[in-house]
Amino acid sequence: MLVVALNSLSDPAAVLRETQDLSVPSIIIENKTDYGRRAPAVNERLEIRQNARTLGHLLITPRYDKPHFSIVTYGEPARLIYDAYDEIVAETNALFDLLCMVKLSPMDLSGPARHMMKHEAILAVEDGSAPFGIGAEILSQLRGRAGSTVVSQCVAM
Amino acid sequence: MIDELLGKADGVCKGIGSSQHLYRQGFISNGPQGALLPVGTGIGRMVRETENVVVSFVGEGTLGEGVTYEALNLSALLKVPQVFVCENNFYSQSTAQTRNTAGSIPDRFRAFGLKTFLANTWDLPSLMQTVGEAIAHARGNSEPVAIVMTTYRLNAHSKGDDDRDAEEVAFFRQNDPISWISEGNNHLAQRFSEIDEEVESYFDTALSKPELPLDSYVGDQMPRRTSARYTPAAGFEGRVIERVNAFLREEAERGAMIIGEDIADPYGGAFKATKGNGQDFPDAIVSTPISEAGLVGVAAGYSLAGRRGIAEIMFGDFVTYAFDQIVNGISKYHHMYGKQASCPVTIRMPMGGKRGYGATHSQSLEKFL
């Protein structure tokens, strides 16, 4: 069963079309608050790219500086974090990459892992409650790849 | 079939389905009681364009399952040529009907406006005539009918769960049509005996056959595109819900059935995902009563029949009602039917909080999916 989460950082119709064209049973997680949102305002300091894998994740990176850590999430939290990017940087004095998962199941973190392993810390942000959740699964798989050298934490919105 | 029962690769479902999960040439069975009734309604939604009908079998024990009534309601509302056959054998597994089933069995079908036929398996000419009339009615009127068929189960429901009175079982065995037909007809008795021998002897052959190799036992259906490349993300105009609406419009144009609660115009769904589409594609946008399990089952059946079904759960919280369809049906059909079935159904659901809907309309349940 394919589980996909829409977000408002890229075209939801494109994600729906790609999912539909796969012709497999699928569940689409949408978000009530995201429904009313338009595409995000351009932040000149950030670049939004999409991995070319099937239903690949979005990668939001600082355009001019090297990030210190990664945040991985999906769905509406990705938009909230994107919109608050500058505020978070001001509060933490640290730049970060933002990875927005599109395909939640079957979860394939080989692409994101390659990117996130560049940093020493990863924060998974869960839309639901933290225990036994998507964020926990993401961190579990990443730690399986990176061993215990990566500092990681999962929080719920 | 014997290969299937023994878990052999030559079985009708490659040995994965076993006795309860079978799929072959228009025949489909599954373990959960009542779950295939709305699936049959979805298949019937497609076959109503032909001269065919869908026949859905249940035992009277299944009348305890809520999804049964969702299916009866949806089948009647959608005018599907579906024949509901309720085999009443007086027992729900081991429990006598008097302790499990209240009221009248035929009246349960009549309550949904179904023309309900009565038959039994001891009067064979009458049984054949009644079934013929029921199918003709469903076909001719494009609407569901019911046959309540009184019968008796000669063997245990499963293993070690037969506490029925031995004299009662013996009485019905003696009066079973197979018994009295063969008693009065030497030729048939001889033929039945030959069939028994053939089946018995085949077991020895089947036992030596191979099982499906483990590496081809389970694999997901998804084609994968692997790449480390990144491209600029696709932007969009308008609001997210407008993009969802545009996608659904395209799907309706392509022949998909979009089914959900209150999704027809003028309302167009709680979040307006289908608003405006129902006017232009009234047959494609199917609005249902509150029946999450039923509507997901209908979408699944439509997809199993080779079309595309898209189900909307109004609030994702209520996908819990449809979990049986997802967990024991949709996610398994391809695998447990030996990769002979495809069910490319899409189930959309809004999750998350922040709009003041409270505890049961604001959850994020994706961890369960």
XYZ file of C-alpha atoms in Angstrom:
526
model
C 0.000 0.000 0.000
C 1.375 3.347 -1.007
C 0.961 6.218 1.482
C 1.649 9.709 0.203
C 1.450 13.048 2.030
C 0.618 16.194 0.084
C 2.303 19.448 1.011
C 1.917 23.060 -0.033
C 5.537 23.665 -1.011
C 5.103 22.103 -4.449
C 2.193 21.407 -6.771
C -0.177 18.939 -5.070
C -1.787 18.083 -8.406
C 1.586 16.877 -9.695
C 1.962 14.571 -6.678
C -1.590 13.265 -7.152
C -0.966 12.653 -10.852
C 2.292 10.796 -10.203
C 0.588 8.679 -7.543
C -2.368 7.882 -9.781
C -0.152 6.945 -12.701
C 1.574 4.304 -10.588
C -1.701 2.313 -10.618
C -1.291 0.862 -7.137
C -3.547 1.069 -4.090
C -2.757 4.332 -2.408
C -3.688 6.553 0.511
C -3.302 10.299 0.184
C -2.799 12.238 3.405
C -4.025 15.770 2.841
C -4.180 18.598 5.328
C -7.151 20.775 6.149
C -5.058 23.866 6.856
C -2.913 23.417 3.778
C -6.066 23.298 1.609
C -6.392 27.073 1.801
C -2.731 27.825 1.180
C -1.143 29.089 -2.011
C 2.403 28.342 -3.117
C 4.902 29.803 -0.644
C 6.337 33.236 -1.064
C 9.787 33.145 -2.582
C 12.591 33.279 -0.051
C 15.673 34.371 -1.964
C 17.929 32.718 0.586
C 16.356 29.285 0.068
C 16.128 26.885 -2.836
C 13.302 24.319 -3.163
C 14.217 21.255 -5.204
C 12.670 17.839 -5.660
C 14.454 14.528 -5.817
C 13.850 12.795 -9.140
C 12.966 9.466 -7.529
C 9.415 8.180 -7.686
C 7.488 10.566 -5.449
C 10.817 11.955 -4.351
C 11.232 14.184 -1.320
C 11.564 17.953 -1.434
C 14.853 19.451 -0.330
C 14.959 23.048 0.842
C 18.495 24.257 1.263
C 20.116 27.606 2.121
C 21.346 29.093 -1.129
C 24.492 30.821 0.090
C 25.692 29.093 3.284
C 26.347 25.613 4.557
C 23.648 24.183 6.870
C 24.459 22.896 10.349
C 21.702 20.320 10.730
C 18.700 18.777 8.970
C 15.010 18.825 9.714
C 12.973 16.048 8.133
C 9.202 16.172 8.056
C 6.174 15.852 5.750
C 2.803 17.449 5.064
C 1.774 20.684 6.736
C 4.713 20.945 9.176
C 7.005 21.350 6.162
C 5.160 24.510 5.210
C 5.141 25.847 8.765
C 8.866 25.314 9.080
C 9.536 26.820 5.657
C 7.520 29.912 6.481
C 9.316 30.248 9.836
C 12.778 29.480 8.448
C 14.317 32.887 9.097
C 12.763 33.064 12.545
C 14.173 29.668 13.496
C 17.610 30.640 12.237
C 17.472 33.863 14.239
C 16.532 31.966 17.398
C 18.997 29.099 17.039
C 21.809 30.827 15.190
C 22.023 27.701 13.014
C 21.139 27.057 9.377
C 19.376 23.881 8.399
C 18.220 21.804 5.466
C 14.544 20.995 5.353
C 13.535 17.656 3.862
C 9.885 17.109 3.133
C 8.958 13.465 2.596
C 6.265 12.850 0.006
C 6.120 9.056 0.024
C 5.630 7.864 3.602
C 5.156 4.175 2.829
C 6.955 2.175 1.638
C 9.500 4.481 3.184
C 12.658 4.795 1.167
C 15.255 6.919 2.894
C 18.223 6.014 0.754
C 18.065 9.389 -1.015
C 17.450 11.597 2.027
C 19.958 9.615 4.068
C 22.765 10.430 1.672
C 22.042 14.087 2.154
C 21.361 14.126 5.882
C 24.458 12.159 6.783
C 26.434 15.247 5.858
C 25.273 16.795 9.112
C 25.706 15.699 12.694
C 22.204 16.374 13.889
C 18.767 15.502 12.545
C 15.424 16.650 13.861
C 12.322 14.732 12.752
C 9.080 16.678 13.051
C 5.946 14.567 13.295
C 2.470 15.822 12.426
C 0.844 13.350 14.798
C 1.953 12.213 18.242
C 5.635 11.315 18.463
C 5.672 7.722 19.799
C 5.551 4.991 17.116
C 5.084 7.637 14.436
C 6.424 8.558 11.021
C 9.214 10.642 12.573
C 10.251 7.715 14.750
C 10.387 5.481 11.676
C 12.471 8.025 9.782
C 14.999 8.300 12.606
C 15.073 4.559 13.124
C 15.945 3.995 9.471
C 18.501 6.788 9.423
C 20.247 5.532 12.536
C 20.306 2.089 10.963
C 22.309 3.600 8.138
C 24.479 5.998 10.117
C 24.988 4.033 13.299
C 24.904 5.978 16.537
C 27.089 8.856 15.390
C 24.173 11.070 14.438
C 22.382 13.082 17.102
C 18.662 12.812 16.426
C 15.402 13.749 18.029
C 11.750 13.445 17.109
C 9.195 16.068 18.094
C 5.475 16.358 17.396
C 3.790 19.496 16.117
C -7.873 -25.945 -5.685
C -6.200 -28.833 -3.861
C -2.810 -27.353 -4.709
C -4.025 -24.075 -3.202
C -5.223 -25.733 -0.005
C -1.811 -27.332 0.393
C 0.012 -24.043 -0.216
C 1.545 -25.141 -3.516
C 2.699 -22.808 -6.270
C 0.322 -24.456 -8.778
C -2.690 -23.397 -6.683
C -5.277 -21.004 -8.055
C -3.642 -18.214 -6.033
C -0.151 -19.738 -6.042
C -0.719 -21.216 -2.594
C -0.915 -17.848 -0.855
C -4.684 -17.519 -0.597
C -5.548 -20.933 0.881
C -9.214 -21.793 1.389
C -10.551 -18.367 2.355
C -8.863 -16.017 -0.113
C -9.535 -17.050 -3.678
C -9.617 -15.197 -6.968
C -10.299 -16.734 -10.331
C -12.274 -15.771 -13.410
C -14.716 -13.431 -11.732
C -14.796 -15.320 -8.436
C -13.433 -13.572 -5.354
C -13.504 -14.540 -1.688
C -12.003 -13.082 1.466
C -11.893 -13.901 5.165
C -13.566 -10.941 6.927
C -17.312 -11.332 7.076
C -19.312 -8.927 4.953
C -16.264 -7.054 3.683
C -16.749 -8.128 0.082
C -20.362 -6.944 -0.067
C -19.499 -3.292 -0.856
C -16.666 -4.531 -3.068
C -19.332 -6.439 -4.994
C -21.354 -3.238 -5.197
C -18.341 -1.501 -6.756
C -17.880 -4.306 -9.267
C -21.611 -4.129 -9.960
C -21.345 -0.408 -10.614
C -19.127 -1.368 -13.552
C -20.975 -4.497 -14.760
C -24.321 -2.690 -14.865
C -23.100 -1.417 -18.229
C -23.292 -5.052 -19.410
C -25.848 -7.855 -19.098
C -23.976 -9.314 -16.142
C -24.901 -9.316 -12.477
C -22.829 -9.635 -9.308
C -23.718 -12.440 -6.888
C -22.587 -11.910 -3.282
C -22.795 -14.813 -0.832
C -22.933 -14.467 2.944
C -24.056 -16.637 5.807
C -26.684 -15.392 8.214
C -23.939 -14.954 10.829
C -22.656 -12.043 8.739
C -25.850 -10.142 9.495
C -24.091 -9.054 12.690
C -21.533 -6.990 10.710
C -22.331 -3.301 10.181
C -20.706 -3.139 6.746
C -23.406 -5.534 5.515
C -26.025 -2.818 5.921
C -23.802 -0.139 4.400
C -23.507 -2.346 1.321
C -27.250 -3.042 1.116
C -27.967 0.671 1.345
C -25.323 1.678 -1.213
C -26.268 -1.086 -3.632
C -29.902 0.013 -3.533
C -29.048 3.715 -3.851
C -26.613 3.140 -6.719
C -29.047 0.798 -8.531
C -26.533 -2.015 -8.846
C -27.551 -5.426 -10.277
C -26.303 -7.321 -7.239
C -27.826 -10.543 -5.950
C -27.315 -10.911 -2.192
C -27.536 -14.581 -1.286
C -27.891 -15.167 2.441
C -27.330 -18.813 3.281
C -29.180 -19.430 6.498
C -27.817 -22.611 8.068
C -29.121 -21.869 11.580
C -25.678 -21.490 13.175
C -23.112 -18.700 13.402
C -19.987 -20.836 13.567
C -20.989 -22.858 16.641
C -23.693 -20.636 18.133
C -27.354 -21.305 17.431
C -29.144 -18.618 15.479
C -31.603 -17.968 18.282
C -28.750 -16.548 20.373
C -27.168 -14.438 17.628
C -29.789 -13.098 15.269
C -32.730 -10.978 16.370
C -35.829 -10.376 14.308
C -36.551 -11.543 10.784
C -33.756 -12.295 8.330
C -35.765 -11.523 5.142
C -36.983 -8.256 6.692
C -33.400 -7.049 7.011
C -33.134 -7.034 3.217
C -36.657 -5.740 2.675
C -35.842 -2.755 4.908
C -33.577 -1.477 2.111
C -36.265 -1.971 -0.508
C -34.749 -5.132 -1.955
C -37.116 -7.612 -3.538
C -36.423 -10.651 -1.362
C -36.806 -14.237 -2.532
C -37.045 -17.273 -0.274
C -35.594 -20.664 -1.188
C -34.090 -23.791 0.342
C -31.537 -26.353 -0.769
C -33.847 -29.366 -0.389
C -36.400 -28.423 -3.034
C -34.053 -28.214 -5.984
C -36.541 -27.422 -8.806
C -37.977 -24.563 -6.753
C -34.472 -23.378 -5.841
C -33.437 -23.233 -9.502
C -36.589 -21.361 -10.448
C -36.276 -18.853 -7.607
C -32.613 -18.124 -8.318
C -33.434 -17.648 -12.004
C -36.209 -15.186 -11.162
C -33.981 -13.273 -8.759
C -31.167 -12.903 -11.277
C -33.607 -11.896 -14.011
C -35.079 -9.241 -11.733
C -31.662 -7.808 -10.837
C -30.600 -7.816 -14.472
C -33.833 -6.476 -15.891
C -34.309 -3.694 -13.362
C -30.661 -2.920 -12.611
C -31.247 -3.124 -8.895
C -30.170 -5.410 -6.074
C -32.253 -8.338 -4.871
C -31.861 -10.802 -2.010
C -32.287 -14.545 -1.777
C -32.615 -15.930 1.724
C -31.702 -19.554 1.261
C -32.350 -22.017 4.062
C -29.754 -24.759 4.133
C -27.620 -26.812 6.506
C -23.878 -27.224 6.968
C -22.966 -30.901 7.139
C -19.431 -30.390 8.432
C -17.846 -28.207 11.081
C -17.448 -24.470 10.393
C -13.717 -24.856 10.956
C -11.699 -27.228 13.101
C -13.021 -28.481 16.426
C -15.918 -26.033 16.615
C -18.846 -28.365 15.998
C -20.996 -28.770 19.113
C -24.221 -29.456 17.279
C -26.406 -32.384 18.207
C -25.106 -35.463 16.371
C -28.623 -36.696 15.603
C -29.484 -33.358 14.052
C -26.423 -33.462 11.788
C -27.197 -37.082 10.847
C -30.776 -36.123 9.957
C -29.657 -33.411 7.588
C -26.911 -35.580 6.117
C -29.486 -38.236 5.331
C -31.732 -35.639 3.714
C -29.005 -33.842 1.826
C -29.693 -33.705 -1.943
C -26.360 -35.370 -2.731
C -27.383 -38.308 -0.516
C -30.832 -38.874 -1.904
C -29.898 -38.203 -5.516
C -27.164 -40.822 -5.398
C -29.347 -43.305 -3.504
C -31.882 -43.352 -6.273
C -29.413 -43.306 -9.136
C -26.665 -45.920 -9.455
C -24.967 -44.061 -12.261
C -24.633 -40.888 -10.180
C -23.556 -42.832 -7.094
C -20.824 -44.445 -9.168
C -19.768 -41.035 -10.507
C -19.640 -39.493 -7.007
C -17.489 -42.391 -5.858
C -15.109 -41.888 -8.791
C -14.810 -38.194 -7.980
C -13.976 -39.012 -4.348
C -11.260 -41.422 -5.467
C -9.859 -38.927 -7.939
C -9.636 -36.241 -5.273
C -8.034 -38.611 -2.750
C -5.445 -39.825 -5.214
C -4.587 -36.281 -6.303
C -3.458 -35.380 -2.787
C -0.425 -37.668 -3.142
C 0.562 -35.894 -6.344
C -0.049 -32.436 -4.884
C 1.976 -33.073 -1.716
C 5.129 -33.530 -3.748
C 4.691 -30.258 -5.653
C 6.840 -27.213 -4.822
C 5.725 -24.155 -2.905
C 6.240 -20.656 -4.201
C 9.895 -19.601 -3.661
C 10.235 -17.194 -0.752
C 11.770 -14.461 -2.900
C 8.644 -14.251 -5.051
C 6.214 -14.573 -2.158
C 5.672 -10.906 -1.386
C 6.874 -7.876 -3.258
C 5.218 -4.521 -3.614
C 3.652 -3.437 -6.892
C 5.391 -0.123 -7.129
C 7.673 0.653 -10.038
C 10.640 2.628 -8.776
C 12.551 5.448 -10.352
C 15.818 5.874 -8.486
C 17.898 8.937 -8.931
C 20.140 11.163 -6.874
C 19.285 14.082 -9.131
C 17.367 17.120 -7.890
C 15.230 19.361 -10.065
C 13.403 22.586 -9.220
C 10.142 21.767 -7.423
C 6.953 22.338 -9.400
C 5.219 25.569 -8.394
C 1.486 26.123 -8.699
C -1.159 28.789 -9.088
C -4.180 29.071 -6.821
C -4.860 27.283 -3.561
C -4.025 23.668 -2.701
C -7.693 22.636 -2.673
C -8.144 24.115 -6.143
C -5.292 21.946 -7.412
C -6.873 18.876 -5.791
C -10.188 19.823 -7.384
C -8.548 20.216 -10.804
C -6.908 16.816 -10.486
C -10.210 15.163 -9.574
C -11.864 16.854 -12.521
C -9.230 15.375 -14.835
C -9.808 11.951 -13.301
C -13.568 12.245 -13.762
C -12.957 13.101 -17.399
C -10.807 9.983 -17.691
C -13.587 7.752 -16.394
C -12.775 7.444 -12.698
C -15.520 7.129 -10.099
C -15.046 9.608 -7.267
C -17.039 8.558 -4.236
C -17.476 10.146 -0.839
C -19.889 11.646 1.629
C -21.681 14.804 0.542
C -19.358 15.389 -2.408
C -21.955 16.134 -5.098
C -22.869 19.686 -6.060
C -23.956 22.111 -4.838
C -22.069 21.299 -1.611
C -19.064 19.722 -3.340
C -17.617 18.090 -0.227
C -16.695 19.474 3.184
C -13.541 21.062 1.749
C -14.870 21.601 -1.815
C -12.526 19.110 -3.428
C -15.225 18.178 -5.953
C -17.213 21.418 -6.105
C -18.304 22.135 -9.657
C -17.258 18.703 -10.915
C -20.535 17.024 -10.024
C -22.496 19.255 -12.363
C -20.303 18.362 -15.311
C -19.762 14.688 -14.423
C -22.854 13.607 -12.477
C -22.215 9.913 -13.053
C -18.574 10.115 -11.962
C -19.117 12.016 -8.714
C -20.950 9.631 -6.378
C -22.236 11.106 -3.145
C -22.955 8.609 -0.380
C -24.487 8.494 3.070
C -22.150 8.180 6.057
C -20.587 4.814 5.229
C -16.784 4.980 5.264
C -16.265 1.217 5.104
C -18.920 0.870 2.439
C -17.733 3.662 0.165
C -14.097 2.568 0.356
C -15.246 -0.963 -0.456
C -17.242 0.285 -3.452
C -14.221 2.215 -4.744
C -12.066 -0.885 -4.255
C -14.523 -3.064 -6.158
C -14.673 -0.598 -9.023
C -10.875 -0.649 -9.157
C -10.705 -4.448 -8.987
C -13.041 -4.484 -11.979
C -10.481 -2.599 -14.025
C -11.628 1.006 -13.531
C -10.296 3.670 -11.185
C -12.054 4.371 -7.908
C -11.136 7.403 -5.800
C -12.647 7.513 -2.310
C -12.811 10.581 -0.112
C -12.936 10.232 3.661
C -14.434 13.542 4.747
C -12.286 13.738 7.880
C -9.277 11.419 8.012
C -10.195 10.490 11.589
C -12.981 8.319 10.198
C -10.730 6.151 8.107
C -10.864 3.968 11.219
C -14.264 2.770 10.002
C -12.630 1.652 6.769
C -9.584 -0.012 8.304
C -10.868 -3.495 7.563
C -11.213 -2.635 3.876
C -7.672 -1.224 3.845
C -5.873 -3.695 6.107
C -7.625 -6.951 5.220
C -8.594 -6.173 1.642
C -7.074 -3.435 -0.482
C -3.515 -3.803 0.793
C -3.628 -7.582 0.310
C -5.608 -8.302 -2.868
C -2.626 -8.220 -5.191
C -0.500 -10.481 -3.019
C -2.949 -12.942 -1.543
C -4.549 -13.594 -4.924
C -1.215 -14.612 -6.376
C -0.628 -11.286 -8.168
C -3.612 -11.942 -10.432
C -5.612 -8.999 -9.091
C -4.894 -5.307 -9.195
C -6.787 -2.823 -7.060
C -5.429 0.646 -7.857
C -7.880 2.469 -5.632
C -6.970 5.877 -4.204
C -8.201 6.929 -0.770
C -7.906 10.632 0.016
C -8.294 12.009 3.499
C -7.628 15.329 5.192
C -5.810 15.014 8.491
C -4.460 17.427 11.077
C -5.827 20.056 13.406
C -6.007 23.804 13.854
C -9.493 24.539 12.588
C -11.423 24.059 15.789
C -12.980 20.697 14.999
C -11.916 19.093 18.275
C -10.787 15.676 19.368
C -12.369 13.450 16.729
C -11.917 15.644 13.651
C -8.338 16.844 14.066
C -6.078 13.843 14.405
C -3.071 12.754 12.378
C -3.514 9.005 12.079
C -0.929 8.307 9.384
C 1.078 6.166 11.778
C -1.670 3.535 11.508
C -1.625 3.399 7.703
